[in-house]
CSV table of C-alpha atoms and ligand atoms in Angstrom, one decimal:
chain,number,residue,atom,x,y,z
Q,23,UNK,CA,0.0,0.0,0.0
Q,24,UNK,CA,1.1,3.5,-1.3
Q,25,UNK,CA,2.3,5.9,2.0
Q,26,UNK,CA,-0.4,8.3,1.3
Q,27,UNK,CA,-3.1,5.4,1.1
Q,28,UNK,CA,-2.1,4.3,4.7
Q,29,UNK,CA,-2.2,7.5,5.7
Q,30,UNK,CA,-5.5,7.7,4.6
Q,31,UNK,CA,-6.8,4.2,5.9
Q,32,UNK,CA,-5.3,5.0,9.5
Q,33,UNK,CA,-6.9,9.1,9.5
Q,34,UNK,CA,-10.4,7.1,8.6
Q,35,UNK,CA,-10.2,5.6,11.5
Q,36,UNK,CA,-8.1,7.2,13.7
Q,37,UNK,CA,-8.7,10.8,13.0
Q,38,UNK,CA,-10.4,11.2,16.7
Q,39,UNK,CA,-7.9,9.5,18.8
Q,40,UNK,CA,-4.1,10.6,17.1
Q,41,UNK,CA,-3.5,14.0,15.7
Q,42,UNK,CA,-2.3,14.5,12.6
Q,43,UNK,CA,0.8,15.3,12.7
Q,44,UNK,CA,1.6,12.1,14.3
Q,45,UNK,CA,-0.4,9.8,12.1
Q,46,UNK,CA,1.4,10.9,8.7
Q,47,UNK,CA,5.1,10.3,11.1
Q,48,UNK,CA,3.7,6.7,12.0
Q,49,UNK,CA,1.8,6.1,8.2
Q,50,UNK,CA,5.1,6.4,7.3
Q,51,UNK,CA,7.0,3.9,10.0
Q,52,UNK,CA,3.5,1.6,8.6
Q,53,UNK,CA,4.4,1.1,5.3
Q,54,UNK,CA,7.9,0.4,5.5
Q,55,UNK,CA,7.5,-2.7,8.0
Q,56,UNK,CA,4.2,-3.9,5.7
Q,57,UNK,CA,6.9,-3.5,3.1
Q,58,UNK,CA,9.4,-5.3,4.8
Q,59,UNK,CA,6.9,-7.9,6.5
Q,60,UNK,CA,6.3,-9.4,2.8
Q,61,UNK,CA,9.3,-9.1,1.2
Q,62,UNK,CA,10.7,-11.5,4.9
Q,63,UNK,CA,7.7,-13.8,4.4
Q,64,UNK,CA,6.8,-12.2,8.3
Q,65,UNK,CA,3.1,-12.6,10.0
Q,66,UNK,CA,2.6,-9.3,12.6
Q,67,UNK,CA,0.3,-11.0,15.3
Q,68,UNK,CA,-0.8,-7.6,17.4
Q,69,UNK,CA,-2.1,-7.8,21.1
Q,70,UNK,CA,-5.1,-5.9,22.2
Q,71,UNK,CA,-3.4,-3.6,24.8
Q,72,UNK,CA,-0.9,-1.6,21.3
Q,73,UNK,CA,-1.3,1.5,20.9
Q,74,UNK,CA,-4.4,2.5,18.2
Q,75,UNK,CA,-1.6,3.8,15.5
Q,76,UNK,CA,0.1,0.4,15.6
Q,77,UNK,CA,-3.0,-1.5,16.0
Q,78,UNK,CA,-4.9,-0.4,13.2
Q,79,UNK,CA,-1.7,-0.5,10.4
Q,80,UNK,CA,0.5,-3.2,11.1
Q,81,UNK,CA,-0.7,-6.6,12.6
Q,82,UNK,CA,-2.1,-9.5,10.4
Q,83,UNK,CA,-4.0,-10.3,13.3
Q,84,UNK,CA,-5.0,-8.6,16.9
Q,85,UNK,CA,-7.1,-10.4,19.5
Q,86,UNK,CA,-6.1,-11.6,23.4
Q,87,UNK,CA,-3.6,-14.2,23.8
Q,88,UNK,CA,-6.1,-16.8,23.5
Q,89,UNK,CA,-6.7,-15.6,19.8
Q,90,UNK,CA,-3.1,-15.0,19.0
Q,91,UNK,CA,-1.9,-18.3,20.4
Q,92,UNK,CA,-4.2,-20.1,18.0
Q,93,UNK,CA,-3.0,-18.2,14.8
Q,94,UNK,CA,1.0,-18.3,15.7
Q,95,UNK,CA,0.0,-22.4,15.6
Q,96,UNK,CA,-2.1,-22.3,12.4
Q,97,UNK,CA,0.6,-19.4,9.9
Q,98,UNK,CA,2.9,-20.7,7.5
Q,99,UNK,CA,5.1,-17.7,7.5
Q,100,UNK,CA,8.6,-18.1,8.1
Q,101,UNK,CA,8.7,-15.3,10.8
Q,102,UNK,CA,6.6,-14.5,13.2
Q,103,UNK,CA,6.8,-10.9,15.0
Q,104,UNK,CA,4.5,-10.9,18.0
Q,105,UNK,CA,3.7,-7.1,19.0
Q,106,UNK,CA,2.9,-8.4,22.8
Q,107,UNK,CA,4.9,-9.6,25.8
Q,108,UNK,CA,7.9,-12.2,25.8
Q,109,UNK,CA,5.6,-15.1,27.3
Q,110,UNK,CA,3.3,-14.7,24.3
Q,111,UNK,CA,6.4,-14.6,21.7
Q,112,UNK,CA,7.8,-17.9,23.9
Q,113,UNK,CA,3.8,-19.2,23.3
Q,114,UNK,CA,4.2,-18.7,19.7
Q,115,UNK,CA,7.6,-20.3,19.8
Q,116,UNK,CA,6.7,-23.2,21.8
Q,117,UNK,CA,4.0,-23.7,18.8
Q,118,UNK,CA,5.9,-23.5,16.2
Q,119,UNK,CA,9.6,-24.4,16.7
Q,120,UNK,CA,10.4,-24.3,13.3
Q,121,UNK,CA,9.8,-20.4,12.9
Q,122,UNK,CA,11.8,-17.3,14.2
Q,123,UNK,CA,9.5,-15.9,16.4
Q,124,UNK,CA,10.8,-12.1,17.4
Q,125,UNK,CA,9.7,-9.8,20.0
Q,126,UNK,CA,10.4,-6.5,19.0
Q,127,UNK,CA,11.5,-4.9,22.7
Q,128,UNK,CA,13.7,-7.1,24.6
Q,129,UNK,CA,12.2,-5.5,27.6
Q,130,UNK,CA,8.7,-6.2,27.3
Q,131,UNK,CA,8.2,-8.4,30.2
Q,132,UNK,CA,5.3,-8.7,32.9
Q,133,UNK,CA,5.2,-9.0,36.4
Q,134,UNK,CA,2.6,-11.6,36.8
Q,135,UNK,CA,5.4,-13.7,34.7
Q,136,UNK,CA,8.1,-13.3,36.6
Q,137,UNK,CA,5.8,-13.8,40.0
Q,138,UNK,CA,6.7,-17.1,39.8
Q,139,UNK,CA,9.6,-20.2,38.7
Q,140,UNK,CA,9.8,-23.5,37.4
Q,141,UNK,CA,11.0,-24.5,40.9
Q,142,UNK,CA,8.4,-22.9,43.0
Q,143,UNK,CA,6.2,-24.9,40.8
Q,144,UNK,CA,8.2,-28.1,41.6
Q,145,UNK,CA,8.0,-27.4,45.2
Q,146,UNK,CA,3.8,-27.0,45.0
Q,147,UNK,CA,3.4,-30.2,43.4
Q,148,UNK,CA,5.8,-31.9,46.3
Q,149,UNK,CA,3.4,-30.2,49.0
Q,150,UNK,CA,0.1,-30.7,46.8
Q,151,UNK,CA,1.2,-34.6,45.6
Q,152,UNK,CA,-1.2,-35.7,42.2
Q,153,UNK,CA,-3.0,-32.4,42.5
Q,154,UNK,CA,-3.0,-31.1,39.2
Q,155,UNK,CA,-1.2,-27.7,38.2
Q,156,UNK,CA,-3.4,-25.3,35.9
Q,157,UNK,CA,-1.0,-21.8,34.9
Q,158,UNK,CA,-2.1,-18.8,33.6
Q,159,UNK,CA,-0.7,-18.4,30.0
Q,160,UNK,CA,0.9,-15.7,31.6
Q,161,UNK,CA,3.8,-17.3,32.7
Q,162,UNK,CA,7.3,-18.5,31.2
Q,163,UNK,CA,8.1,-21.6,28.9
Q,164,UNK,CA,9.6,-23.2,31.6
Q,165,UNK,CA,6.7,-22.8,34.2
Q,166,UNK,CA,4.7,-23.8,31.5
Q,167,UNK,CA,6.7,-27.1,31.3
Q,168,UNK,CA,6.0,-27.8,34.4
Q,169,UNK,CA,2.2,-27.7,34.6
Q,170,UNK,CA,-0.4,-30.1,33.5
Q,171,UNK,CA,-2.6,-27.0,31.4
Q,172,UNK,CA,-2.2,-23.5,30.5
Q,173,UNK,CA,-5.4,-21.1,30.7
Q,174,UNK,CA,-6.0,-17.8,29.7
Q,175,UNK,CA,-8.6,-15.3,31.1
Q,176,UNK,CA,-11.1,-16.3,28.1
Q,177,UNK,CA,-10.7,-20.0,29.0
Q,178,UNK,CA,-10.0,-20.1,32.7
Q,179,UNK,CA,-13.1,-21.7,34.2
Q,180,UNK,CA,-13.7,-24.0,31.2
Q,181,UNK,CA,-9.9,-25.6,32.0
Q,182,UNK,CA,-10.8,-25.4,35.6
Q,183,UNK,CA,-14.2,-27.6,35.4
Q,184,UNK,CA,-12.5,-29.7,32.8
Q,185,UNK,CA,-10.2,-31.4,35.1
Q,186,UNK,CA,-13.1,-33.1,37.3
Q,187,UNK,CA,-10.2,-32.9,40.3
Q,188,UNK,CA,-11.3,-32.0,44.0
Q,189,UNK,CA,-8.1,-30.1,44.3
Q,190,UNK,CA,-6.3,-28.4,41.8
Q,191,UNK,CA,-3.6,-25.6,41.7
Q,192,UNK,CA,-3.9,-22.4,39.8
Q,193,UNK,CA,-0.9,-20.0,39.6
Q,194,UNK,CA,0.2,-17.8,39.3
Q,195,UNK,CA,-2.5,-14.6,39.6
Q,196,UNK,CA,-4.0,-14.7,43.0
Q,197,UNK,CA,-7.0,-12.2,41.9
Q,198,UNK,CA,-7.5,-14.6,38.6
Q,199,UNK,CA,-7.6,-17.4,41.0
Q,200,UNK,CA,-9.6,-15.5,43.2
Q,201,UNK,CA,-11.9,-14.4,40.4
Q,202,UNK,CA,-12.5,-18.7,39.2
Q,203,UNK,CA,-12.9,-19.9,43.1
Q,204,UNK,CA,-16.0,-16.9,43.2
Q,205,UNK,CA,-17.2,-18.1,40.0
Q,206,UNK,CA,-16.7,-22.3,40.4
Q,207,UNK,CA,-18.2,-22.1,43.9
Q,208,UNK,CA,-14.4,-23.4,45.2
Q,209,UNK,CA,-12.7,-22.5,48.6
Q,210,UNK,CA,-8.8,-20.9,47.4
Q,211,UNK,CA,-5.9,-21.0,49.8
Q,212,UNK,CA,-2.7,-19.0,49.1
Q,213,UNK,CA,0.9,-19.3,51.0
Q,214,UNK,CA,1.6,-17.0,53.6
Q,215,UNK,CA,5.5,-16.3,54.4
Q,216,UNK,CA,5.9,-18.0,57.7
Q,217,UNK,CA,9.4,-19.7,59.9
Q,218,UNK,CA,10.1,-22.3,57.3
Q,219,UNK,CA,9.2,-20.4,54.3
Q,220,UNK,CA,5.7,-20.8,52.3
Q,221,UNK,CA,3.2,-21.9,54.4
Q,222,UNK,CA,-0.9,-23.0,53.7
Q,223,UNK,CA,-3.1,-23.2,55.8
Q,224,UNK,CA,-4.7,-27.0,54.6
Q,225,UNK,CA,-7.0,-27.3,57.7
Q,226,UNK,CA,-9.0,-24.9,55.7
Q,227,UNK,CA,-12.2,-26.1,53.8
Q,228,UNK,CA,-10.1,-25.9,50.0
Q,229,UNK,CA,-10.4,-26.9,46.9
Q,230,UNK,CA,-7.5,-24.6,45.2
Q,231,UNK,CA,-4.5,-23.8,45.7
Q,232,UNK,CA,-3.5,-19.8,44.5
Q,233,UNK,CA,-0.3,-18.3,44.3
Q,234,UNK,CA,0.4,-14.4,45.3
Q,235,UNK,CA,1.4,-13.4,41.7
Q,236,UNK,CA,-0.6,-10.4,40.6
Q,237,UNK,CA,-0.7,-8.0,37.3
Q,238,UNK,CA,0.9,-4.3,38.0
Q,239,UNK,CA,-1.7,-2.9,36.0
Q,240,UNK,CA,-4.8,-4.2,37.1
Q,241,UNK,CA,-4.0,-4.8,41.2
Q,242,UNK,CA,-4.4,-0.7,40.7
Q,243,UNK,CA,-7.9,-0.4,40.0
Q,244,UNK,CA,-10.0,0.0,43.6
Q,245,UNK,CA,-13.8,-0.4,44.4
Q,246,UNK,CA,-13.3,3.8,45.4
Q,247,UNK,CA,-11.9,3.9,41.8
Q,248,UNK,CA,-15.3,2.7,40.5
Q,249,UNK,CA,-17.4,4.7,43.2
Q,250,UNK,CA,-16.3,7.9,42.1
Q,251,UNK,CA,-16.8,6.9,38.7
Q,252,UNK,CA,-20.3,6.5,38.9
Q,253,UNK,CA,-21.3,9.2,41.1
Q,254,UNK,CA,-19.9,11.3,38.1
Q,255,UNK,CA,-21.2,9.2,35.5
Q,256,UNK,CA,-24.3,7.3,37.0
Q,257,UNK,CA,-25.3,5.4,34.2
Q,258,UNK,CA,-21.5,4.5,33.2
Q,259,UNK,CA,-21.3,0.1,32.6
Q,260,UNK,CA,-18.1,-0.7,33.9
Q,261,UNK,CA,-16.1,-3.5,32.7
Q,262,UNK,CA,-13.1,-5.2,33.9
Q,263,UNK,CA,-10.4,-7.7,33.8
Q,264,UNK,CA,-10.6,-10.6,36.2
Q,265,UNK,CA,-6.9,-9.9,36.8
Q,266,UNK,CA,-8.6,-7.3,38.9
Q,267,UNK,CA,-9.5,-8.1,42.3
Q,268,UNK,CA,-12.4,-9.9,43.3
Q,269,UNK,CA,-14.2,-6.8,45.1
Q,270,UNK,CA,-13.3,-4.9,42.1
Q,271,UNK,CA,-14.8,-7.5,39.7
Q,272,UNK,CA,-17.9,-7.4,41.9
Q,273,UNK,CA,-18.7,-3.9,42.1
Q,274,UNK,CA,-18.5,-3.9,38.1
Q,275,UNK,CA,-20.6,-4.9,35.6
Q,276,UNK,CA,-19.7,-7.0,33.4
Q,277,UNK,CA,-16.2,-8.9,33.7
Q,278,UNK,CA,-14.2,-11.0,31.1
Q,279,UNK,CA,-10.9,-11.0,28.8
Q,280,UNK,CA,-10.2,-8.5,26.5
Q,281,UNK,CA,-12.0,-9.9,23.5
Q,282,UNK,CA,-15.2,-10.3,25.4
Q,283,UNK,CA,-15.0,-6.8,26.5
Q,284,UNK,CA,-14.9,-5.8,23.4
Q,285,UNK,CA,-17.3,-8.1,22.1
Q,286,UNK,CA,-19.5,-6.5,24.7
Q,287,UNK,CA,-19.1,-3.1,24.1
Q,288,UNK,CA,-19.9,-3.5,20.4
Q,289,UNK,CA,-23.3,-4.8,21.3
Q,290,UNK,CA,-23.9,-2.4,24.6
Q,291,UNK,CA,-26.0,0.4,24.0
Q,292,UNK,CA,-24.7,2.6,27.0
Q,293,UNK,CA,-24.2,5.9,27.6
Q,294,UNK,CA,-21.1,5.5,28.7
Q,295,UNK,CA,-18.7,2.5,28.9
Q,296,UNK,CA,-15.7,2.4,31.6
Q,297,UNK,CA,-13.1,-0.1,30.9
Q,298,UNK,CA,-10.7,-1.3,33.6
Q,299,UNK,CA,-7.6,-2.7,31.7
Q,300,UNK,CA,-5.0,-1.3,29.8
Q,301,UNK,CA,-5.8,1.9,28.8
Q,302,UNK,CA,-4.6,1.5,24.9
Q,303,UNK,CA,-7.7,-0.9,24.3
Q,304,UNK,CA,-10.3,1.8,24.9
Q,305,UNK,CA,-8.6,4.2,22.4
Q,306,UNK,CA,-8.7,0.8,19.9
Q,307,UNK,CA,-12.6,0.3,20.7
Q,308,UNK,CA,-13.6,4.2,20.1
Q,309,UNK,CA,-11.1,3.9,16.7
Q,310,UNK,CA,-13.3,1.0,15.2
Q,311,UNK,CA,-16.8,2.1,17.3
Q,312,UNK,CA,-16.4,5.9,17.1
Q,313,UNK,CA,-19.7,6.2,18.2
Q,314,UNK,CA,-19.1,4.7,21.8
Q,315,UNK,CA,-18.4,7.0,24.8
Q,316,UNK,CA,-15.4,5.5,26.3
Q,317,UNK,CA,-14.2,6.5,29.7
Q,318,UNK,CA,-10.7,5.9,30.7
Q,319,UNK,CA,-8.7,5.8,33.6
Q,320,UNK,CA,-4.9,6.6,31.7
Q,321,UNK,CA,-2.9,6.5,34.6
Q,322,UNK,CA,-2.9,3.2,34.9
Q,323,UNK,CA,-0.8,1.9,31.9
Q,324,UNK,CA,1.0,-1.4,31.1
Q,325,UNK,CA,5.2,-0.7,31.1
Q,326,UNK,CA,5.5,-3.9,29.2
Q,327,UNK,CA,3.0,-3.6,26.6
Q,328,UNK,CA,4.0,-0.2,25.8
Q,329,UNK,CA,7.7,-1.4,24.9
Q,330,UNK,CA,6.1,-2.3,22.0
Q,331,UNK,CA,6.4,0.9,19.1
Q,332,UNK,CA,6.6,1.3,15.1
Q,333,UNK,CA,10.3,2.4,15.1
Q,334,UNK,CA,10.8,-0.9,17.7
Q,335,UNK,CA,9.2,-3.5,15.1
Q,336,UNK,CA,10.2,-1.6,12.1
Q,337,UNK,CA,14.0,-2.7,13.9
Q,338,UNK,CA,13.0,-5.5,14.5
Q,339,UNK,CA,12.4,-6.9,11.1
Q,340,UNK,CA,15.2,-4.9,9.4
Q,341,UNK,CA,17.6,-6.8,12.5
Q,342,UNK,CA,16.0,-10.0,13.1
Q,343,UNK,CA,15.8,-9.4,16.5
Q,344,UNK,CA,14.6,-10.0,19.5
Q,345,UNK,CA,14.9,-14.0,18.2
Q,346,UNK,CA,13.0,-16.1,20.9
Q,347,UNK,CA,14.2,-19.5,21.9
Q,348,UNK,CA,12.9,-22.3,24.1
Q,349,UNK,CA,15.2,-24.9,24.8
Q,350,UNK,CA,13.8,-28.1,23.4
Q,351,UNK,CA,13.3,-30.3,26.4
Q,352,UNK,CA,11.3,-27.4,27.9
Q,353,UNK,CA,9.2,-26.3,24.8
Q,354,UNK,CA,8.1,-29.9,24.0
Q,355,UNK,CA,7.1,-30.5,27.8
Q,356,UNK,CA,5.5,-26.8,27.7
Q,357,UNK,CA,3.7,-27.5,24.5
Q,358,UNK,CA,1.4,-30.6,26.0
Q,359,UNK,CA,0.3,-28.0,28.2
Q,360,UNK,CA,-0.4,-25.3,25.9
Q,361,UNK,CA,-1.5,-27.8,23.6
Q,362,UNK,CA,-4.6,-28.8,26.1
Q,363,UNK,CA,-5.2,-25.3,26.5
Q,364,UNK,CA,-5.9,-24.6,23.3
Q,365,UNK,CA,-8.2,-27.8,22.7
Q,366,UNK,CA,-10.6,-26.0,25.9
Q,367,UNK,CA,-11.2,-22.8,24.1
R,419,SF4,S1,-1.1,-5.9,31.6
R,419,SF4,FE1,-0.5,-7.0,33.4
R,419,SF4,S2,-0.6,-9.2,32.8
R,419,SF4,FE2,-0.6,-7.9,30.9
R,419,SF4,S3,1.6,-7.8,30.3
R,419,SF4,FE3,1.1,-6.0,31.6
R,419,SF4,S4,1.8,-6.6,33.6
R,419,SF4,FE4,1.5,-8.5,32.5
C-alpha cells in the first residue's frame, strides 16, 4: 500500500484518537514494515493492549492471547513478530519451533510472569502430591513445562471444570484465581511467608491452591476507583479484567478477557462504557466504534505492553531481533500444556 493510502486508511479511522501530525510520522513507520513484512515472508500478530496507530496498520492479526496463540500455531510464515509480551512470543515459539519468532523490545516483560519459577512450581506439586497444576498463560516456557494445562482469562473456568479434580492448583494470579474460586463455587488458599518459608493453611475447607502473583496494571484499580466513577457518570457500565480483584470484579458490571470486553461493548447500548484494563484498548474500541463513549482511567498503563512501538518493530524486522528461543526439552514438555489449552477454548 502507497504511503499516502495508509495514511488515509489510518486518518479514517483514527482521525479522533491521534493527531495528525503524528499519524502521517507513524503512516510512514506503517508502510515500510508492511513492506518489509512481505518481502521476509513475516506474520505481525498484534495484542489488544498496542497503541491505536500500531494497531490499526501493522498486525495480520490482533485479539487476546487466547486468539493469537491459536493463529501463531495455524501461519505458515517463516517469521513471526509478536507485537505483545515475551511469554506470548515464547507461546508462539513453543507452537511453532520451526519459525523465528521475534519480539520487538527485549524489555517487554510482565510482572505476573516473573511472580513465579519453574522450581516454585516443583516445590507446589511436592506439597500438593497428584493435585493437578493449571498456569495462567501468563507465565514463562519453563513454568509452562511444568504444569499439567495452560489457561488464559477467556478459557480459565472451562480448563478449571475440565479437570473433574477435588483439588487443583492455579498459579500464578491470585485475583485470577480469586476471580475462578467466586465463579466455580471453590474455597482458594494461598501461601503465607511463615518460619520455614511458604506456608498454607490446609485445615481450611479448600479446593484450590493460588499463588500471590498479581498483574501491576490491574492490582491498581479499587472499588473507590469505580465509586467515584459512577457518582460522576451514573449510568457508566463498567467493565473489567478478572486480573482485577475480586471486590473490584464485583462492584462492576460485566467482567471477562479483553476480547469479550470488546465483544461486549460492540453490542452495549450505554451511555457511557468504563473499561478497567490497559488503557490503549479503549482508544482501539472508540477507533473502530467511534460512536461509543469510552471513559478511561490513563494513569494506569502497562510498562511492558508499551515497549512495543513502530520504530521498535520496524527494527525489528530490518535486525532480526529479539529472536525467541525455548530450549527443546522445555518447549516440547510446555507445549502438551499449551496444547490442552488450546483444545478447551
Ligand atoms: S497488563 Fe499486566 S498481565 Fe498484561 S503484560 Fe502488563 S503486567 Fe503482564
Amino acid at each position: 500500500m502507497p504511503e499516502n493510502q495508509m495514511y488515509l486508511k489510518m486518518k479514517a479511522l483514527l482521525r479522533n484518537v491521534v493527531p495528525d501530525v503524528e499519524l502521517r510520522y507513524k503512516a510512514g513507520l506503517a508502510e515500510q514494515i508492511n513492506v518489509l513484512k512481505a518481502e521476509k515472508n513475516a506474520v505481525i500478530l498484534g495484542h489488544n493492549y498496542m497503541e491505536p496507530a500500531l494497531y490499526h496498520s501493522i498486525p495480520d492479526f490482533v485479539g487476546d492471547s487466547l486468539y493469537l496463540a491459536r493463529m501463531a500455531a495455524k501461519t505458515e510464515k517463516d517469521i513471526i513478530v509478536f507485537c505483545g509480551v515475551k511469554f506470548m512470543a515464547e507461546t508462539a515459539k513453543i507452537l511453532n519451533p520451526t519459525k523465528t519468532v521475534l519480539l520487538p523490545a527485549a524489555k517487554a516483560g510482565c510482572s505476573l510472569a516473573e511472580s513465579i519459577t519453574a522450581e516454585d512450581v516443583r516445590n507446589l506439586r511436592k506439597r500438593f502430591p497428584g493435585v493437578p497444576v493449571v498456569t495462567y498463560v501468563n507465565t514463562y516456557a519453563d513454568v509452562k513445562a511444568e504444569s499439567d494445562v495452560c489457561c488464559t482469562s477467556g478459557n480459565a473456568v472451562a480448563v478449571v471444570e475440565s479437570l473433574k479434580s477435588d483439588t487443583i492448583i492455579f498459579l500464578p494470579d491470585e485475583y485470577l484465581a480469586g476471580n475462578i474460586a467466586r465463579e466455580t463455587g471453590k474455597h482458594i488458599i494461598f501461601p503465607t511467608l511463615g518460619a520455614k518459608g511458604l506456608e498454607f493453611d490446609t485445615s481450611l475447607d479448600y479446593q484450590m491452591v493460588g499463588w500471590r502473583g498479581r498483574c501491576e496494571v490491574h492490582e491498581k484499580f479499587t472499588v473507590a476507583d469505580i465509586r467515584s466513577v459512577r457518582e460522576q457518570f451514573p449510568d457508566v457500565v463498567i467493565l473489567s479484567h478478572p486480573e482485577c480483584s475480586p471486590e473490584v470484579v464485583a462492584a462492576s458490571d460485566f467482567s471477562g478477557s479483553t476480547t469479550a470486553m470488546i465483544r461486549y461493548v460492540e453490542q452495549s447500548n450505554a451511555p457511557h462504557f468504563l473499561l478497567l484494563t490497559e488503557c490503549a484498548m479503549g482508544d482501539n474500541i472508540i477507533a473502530a466504534n467511534p460512536e461509543k463513549p469510552m471513559l478511561r482511567l490513563c494513569s494506569v498503563r502497562c510498562p511492558h505492553m508499551n515497549q512495543i512501538t513502530l520504530e521498535d518493530t520496524l527494527k525489528s524486522l530490518q535486525l532480526n531481533q529479539y529472536v525467541i528461543e525455548v530450549p527443546e526439552p522445555v518447549r516440547l514438555r510446555a507445549l502438551k500444556a499449551v496444547e490442552r489449552m488450546i483444545a478447551i477454548s
